[in-house]
CSV table of C-alpha atoms in Angstrom, one decimal:
chain,number,residue,atom,x,y,z
S,1,MET,CA,9.1,20.0,-15.4
S,2,THR,CA,10.6,24.3,-15.9
S,3,PRO,CA,12.1,25.6,-12.8
S,4,GLY,CA,9.7,27.5,-10.3
S,5,PRO,CA,10.8,29.8,-7.7
S,6,ASN,CA,11.0,28.8,-4.5
S,7,ILE,CA,7.4,28.6,-2.9
S,8,SER,CA,6.6,30.1,0.5
S,9,MET,CA,4.7,28.5,3.2
S,10,ASP,CA,1.8,31.0,2.6
S,11,THR,CA,1.6,29.4,-1.0
S,12,PHE,CA,1.9,25.7,-0.2
S,13,ARG,CA,-1.2,24.7,-0.4
S,14,PHE,CA,-1.5,21.4,1.4
S,15,ARG,CA,-4.9,20.6,1.2
S,16,GLY,CA,-4.1,19.2,-2.6
S,17,LYS,CA,-1.5,17.1,-2.4
S,18,HIS,CA,-3.6,15.6,1.0
S,19,TRP,CA,-6.2,15.1,-1.0
S,20,GLY,CA,-4.2,13.7,-3.4
S,21,ASP,CA,-2.7,11.4,-0.9
S,22,LEU,CA,-5.8,9.7,0.1
S,23,GLY,CA,-7.1,9.7,-3.1
S,24,TYR,CA,-4.1,7.1,-4.9
S,25,ARG,CA,-3.9,5.6,-1.3
S,26,SER,CA,-7.3,4.5,-1.3
S,27,LYS,CA,-7.6,3.4,-5.0
S,28,CYS,CA,-4.7,1.6,-4.3
S,29,TYR,CA,-6.3,-0.9,-1.4
S,30,GLY,CA,-9.7,-0.9,-2.7
S,31,THR,CA,-8.9,-2.4,-5.8
S,32,HIS,CA,-5.9,-4.4,-5.1
S,33,GLN,CA,-6.3,-5.5,-2.2
S,34,PRO,CA,-8.2,-8.3,-2.3
S,35,CYS,CA,-5.8,-9.5,-4.9
S,36,PRO,CA,-2.6,-10.1,-2.5
S,37,HIS,CA,-5.6,-11.9,0.3
S,38,SER,CA,-6.9,-14.5,-2.2
S,39,GLY,CA,-3.2,-14.6,-4.0
S,40,TRP,CA,-1.0,-15.3,-0.7
S,41,THR,CA,-4.7,-18.0,0.7
S,42,TRP,CA,-3.9,-20.0,-3.1
S,43,LYS,CA,-0.5,-19.8,-2.8
S,44,GLY,CA,-0.3,-20.7,0.6
S,45,HIS,CA,-2.7,-23.4,0.8
S,46,VAL,CA,-4.5,-24.1,-2.4
S,47,GLY,CA,-2.1,-23.3,-5.2
S,48,PRO,CA,1.4,-24.4,-6.6
S,49,LYS,CA,3.4,-22.8,-3.7
S,50,LYS,CA,7.1,-22.8,-6.3
S,51,ILE,CA,5.6,-20.9,-8.8
S,52,ILE,CA,3.5,-18.3,-7.3
S,53,LYS,CA,6.5,-17.5,-4.3
S,54,GLN,CA,9.6,-17.7,-7.4
S,55,MET,CA,6.8,-14.7,-8.9
S,56,THR,CA,6.5,-12.7,-5.7
S,57,ASN,CA,10.1,-13.0,-4.7
S,58,ASN,CA,11.1,-11.5,-8.3
S,59,LEU,CA,8.7,-8.7,-8.1
S,60,ALA,CA,9.9,-8.0,-5.0
S,61,GLY,CA,13.5,-7.0,-6.2
S,62,VAL,CA,12.0,-5.3,-9.2
S,63,PRO,CA,12.7,-1.0,-8.3
S,64,SER,CA,9.8,1.5,-7.4
S,65,ILE,CA,10.5,3.1,-11.1
S,66,VAL,CA,10.1,0.3,-13.1
S,67,PHE,CA,7.0,0.0,-11.6
S,68,GLY,CA,6.4,3.7,-12.6
S,69,LEU,CA,7.4,2.5,-16.2
S,70,PHE,CA,4.6,-0.2,-16.3
S,71,GLY,CA,2.4,1.9,-14.7
S,72,MET,CA,2.7,4.6,-17.6
S,73,ALA,CA,3.7,2.3,-20.6
S,74,LEU,CA,-0.5,0.2,-19.5
S,75,PHE,CA,-2.8,2.4,-17.1
S,76,VAL,CA,-1.6,5.8,-18.5
S,77,ASN,CA,-1.1,5.2,-22.6
S,78,LYS,CA,-2.8,1.5,-23.1
S,79,LEU,CA,-5.9,2.0,-20.9
S,80,GLY,CA,-6.2,5.7,-21.5
S,81,PHE,CA,-6.4,6.9,-18.0
S,82,GLY,CA,-3.9,9.4,-18.0
S,83,ASP,CA,-1.9,11.1,-15.4
S,84,SER,CA,-4.1,10.9,-12.9
S,85,ILE,CA,-4.6,9.2,-9.5
S,86,LEU,CA,-6.1,6.3,-10.8
S,87,ALA,CA,-3.6,5.5,-12.8
S,88,GLY,CA,-0.9,6.3,-9.4
S,89,GLY,CA,-3.7,3.9,-7.7
S,90,LEU,CA,-3.3,1.1,-9.5
S,91,THR,CA,-0.1,1.1,-10.4
S,92,LEU,CA,0.9,1.3,-6.5
S,93,GLY,CA,-1.7,-1.8,-6.1
S,94,LEU,CA,1.1,-3.2,-8.1
S,95,LEU,CA,4.0,-2.0,-6.0
S,96,VAL,CA,2.8,-3.6,-3.2
S,97,LEU,CA,1.2,-6.8,-4.3
S,98,PRO,CA,4.7,-8.8,-3.8
S,99,ILE,CA,5.3,-7.1,0.2
S,100,VAL,CA,1.5,-8.0,1.2
S,101,ILE,CA,2.0,-11.5,-0.5
S,102,ARG,CA,4.9,-12.5,1.4
S,103,THR,CA,4.7,-10.9,5.0
S,104,THR,CA,0.9,-12.5,5.3
S,105,GLU,CA,2.8,-15.9,4.0
S,106,GLU,CA,5.2,-15.6,7.3
S,107,SER,CA,1.7,-15.0,9.0
S,108,LEU,CA,0.2,-18.1,7.8
S,109,LYS,CA,3.4,-20.5,8.5
S,110,VAL,CA,2.9,-19.0,12.2
S,111,VAL,CA,-0.2,-20.6,12.8
S,112,PRO,CA,0.6,-23.9,14.9
S,113,ASP,CA,-0.3,-27.0,12.4
S,114,ASP,CA,-2.2,-28.5,15.3
S,115,TYR,CA,-4.7,-26.1,14.2
S,116,ARG,CA,-5.1,-27.0,10.9
S,117,TYR,CA,-5.0,-30.8,12.0
S,118,ALA,CA,-8.2,-30.1,14.8
S,119,SER,CA,-9.9,-28.8,12.1
S,120,LEU,CA,-9.6,-30.8,9.2
S,121,ALA,CA,-10.6,-33.6,11.7
S,122,LEU,CA,-13.7,-32.5,12.8
S,123,GLY,CA,-15.1,-33.1,9.1
S,124,ALA,CA,-13.6,-29.1,8.1
S,125,SER,CA,-13.1,-29.0,4.1
S,126,LYS,CA,-9.7,-27.0,3.0
S,127,THR,CA,-11.7,-23.7,2.0
S,128,GLN,CA,-13.3,-24.0,5.9
S,129,THR,CA,-9.8,-24.2,7.4
S,130,THR,CA,-8.3,-21.5,6.2
S,131,PHE,CA,-11.3,-18.9,6.0
S,132,LYS,CA,-12.5,-20.0,9.6
S,133,VAL,CA,-9.5,-21.0,11.6
S,134,ILE,CA,-6.6,-20.4,9.9
S,135,LEU,CA,-6.9,-16.7,8.6
S,136,PRO,CA,-8.4,-15.1,11.9
S,137,ASN,CA,-5.9,-16.5,13.9
S,138,ALA,CA,-2.9,-15.1,11.9
S,139,PHE,CA,-4.8,-12.1,12.2
S,140,SER,CA,-2.0,-9.9,13.6
S,141,GLY,CA,0.1,-10.1,10.9
S,142,ILE,CA,-2.2,-9.2,7.8
S,143,LEU,CA,-2.3,-6.3,9.5
S,144,THR,CA,1.7,-5.7,10.2
S,145,ALA,CA,1.6,-6.6,6.3
S,146,THR,CA,-1.1,-3.8,5.9
S,147,ILE,CA,0.9,-1.5,7.7
S,148,LEU,CA,4.1,-2.2,6.1
S,149,ALA,CA,2.7,-1.7,2.3
S,150,ILE,CA,1.0,1.7,3.8
S,151,GLY,CA,4.2,2.8,4.8
S,152,ARG,CA,5.8,1.7,1.4
S,153,ILE,CA,3.7,3.7,-0.6
S,154,ILE,CA,2.9,6.6,1.6
S,155,GLY,CA,7.1,7.6,0.6
S,156,GLU,CA,6.3,6.3,-2.4
S,157,SER,CA,7.6,9.1,-5.2
S,158,ALA,CA,9.6,7.1,-8.4
S,159,ALA,CA,7.0,5.4,-9.2
S,160,LEU,CA,4.0,8.6,-8.9
S,161,VAL,CA,5.6,10.5,-11.2
S,162,PHE,CA,5.4,8.9,-14.4
S,163,ALA,CA,1.5,7.8,-13.4
S,164,ILE,CA,0.2,10.7,-11.4
S,165,GLY,CA,1.9,14.2,-12.2
S,166,THR,CA,3.1,16.4,-10.3
S,167,ALA,CA,0.7,19.3,-10.3
S,168,ILE,CA,-0.8,21.3,-7.6
S,169,LYS,CA,-4.3,21.1,-7.3
S,170,ASP,CA,-7.0,22.0,-5.0
S,171,GLU,CA,-9.7,20.6,-6.4
S,172,VAL,CA,-9.0,16.7,-6.6
S,173,SER,CA,-10.0,13.9,-9.2
S,174,LEU,CA,-9.8,10.5,-9.9
S,175,THR,CA,-9.4,11.2,-13.3
S,176,ASP,CA,-7.3,14.3,-13.3
S,177,LYS,CA,-3.5,14.8,-12.7
S,178,SER,CA,-1.7,15.1,-9.1
S,179,THR,CA,0.9,14.7,-6.2
S,180,SER,CA,1.5,13.3,-3.4
S,181,LEU,CA,3.3,14.4,-0.5
S,182,ALA,CA,6.8,12.4,-1.3
S,183,VAL,CA,6.3,13.5,-5.3
S,184,HIS,CA,6.0,17.0,-3.8
S,185,ILE,CA,9.2,16.9,-1.6
S,186,TRP,CA,10.7,15.9,-5.4
S,187,ALA,CA,9.8,18.6,-6.7
S,188,MET,CA,10.5,21.4,-4.3
S,189,MET,CA,13.9,20.4,-4.6
S,190,THR,CA,14.6,20.1,-8.0
S,191,ASP,CA,13.4,24.3,-7.9
S,192,GLU,CA,16.4,26.8,-8.4
S,193,PRO,CA,17.0,27.3,-5.5
S,194,ALA,CA,15.9,24.2,-3.5
S,195,ASN,CA,13.4,25.2,-1.5
S,196,ILE,CA,14.8,22.9,1.9
S,197,GLU,CA,12.1,24.3,4.9
S,198,LEU,CA,9.7,23.3,2.6
S,199,SER,CA,10.4,20.0,1.8
S,200,THR,CA,11.4,19.1,5.4
S,201,THR,CA,8.0,20.3,6.6
S,202,ILE,CA,6.5,17.8,4.5
S,203,ALA,CA,9.1,15.3,5.7
S,204,ILE,CA,7.3,15.2,9.2
S,205,ILE,CA,4.0,16.0,7.6
S,206,ILE,CA,5.0,11.9,5.9
S,207,LEU,CA,5.9,10.5,9.4
S,208,ILE,CA,2.9,11.9,11.0
S,209,ILE,CA,1.0,10.3,9.4
S,210,VAL,CA,2.7,6.9,9.6
S,211,LEU,CA,3.1,6.9,13.0
S,212,SER,CA,-0.3,7.7,12.7
S,213,LEU,CA,-2.1,4.7,11.1
S,214,ASN,CA,0.4,2.4,12.5
S,215,ILE,CA,-1.3,3.7,16.2
S,216,SER,CA,-4.2,3.7,14.4
S,217,VAL,CA,-4.2,-0.2,13.0
S,218,LYS,CA,-2.3,-1.6,16.6
S,219,PHE,CA,-5.3,-0.2,18.3
S,220,ILE,CA,-8.4,-1.5,16.0
S,221,SER,CA,-6.1,-4.8,16.1
S,222,LYS,CA,-6.8,-4.6,19.7
S,223,ARG,CA,-10.3,-4.5,19.7
S,224,MET,CA,-11.3,-6.9,17.6
S,225,ILE,CA,-9.1,-9.2,19.3
S,226,ARG,CA,-10.8,-8.4,22.9
S,227,LYS,CA,-14.1,-8.5,20.9
S,228,TYR,CA,-13.9,-11.7,18.7
S,229,GLY,CA,-11.4,-13.6,20.3
S,230,VAL,CA,-9.2,-13.2,18.1
S,231,ARG,CA,-5.5,-15.4,19.2
S,232,VAL,CA,-2.8,-12.8,18.2
């Protein structure tokens, strides 16, 4: 990327980057959230625990830029998605996979064993116990895992540079190049001269988004607890 001019606030096109953020985050969760939820359920109650735990531990220690290179090799080149929001969302889905699995596993462990024994004693199967007794009582922990994953991907830039690109456009498409707020900070700071004012503004916007998401999820959690009687 060749150095560009110092971009002023008048030319800062926020809409494209904002929709780019929403696009790759939606693709990340729409495609991969069922995968980690199934993963920790199978890991904690059905599958071989040691193997899955070792795999998730290894993935949790992999740097995000390695996920970016893997996403570029698989989604961008091998599958032919190109630098796009689709490839970026799939890459971030792999990135947050071990985080969601590990945190939701801990949420399952917090649920008292008496609940499991009581359910099995009443004739429920292992699957019924998992989905009708364990998961509702681990609901708050699952939301916490979701918040942690959102906080991880919203500030991610290293993985997205390889998968989504750094194009700034108002028209956003899942199959086109785009950028995110975090990647745009990197782009602004690599310009000559570095646009510190714009980068600081974008950083504040990211903090506001993360704070809003945290408050919203906590509010939704309390509403669902009151409505459905879910135990925290």
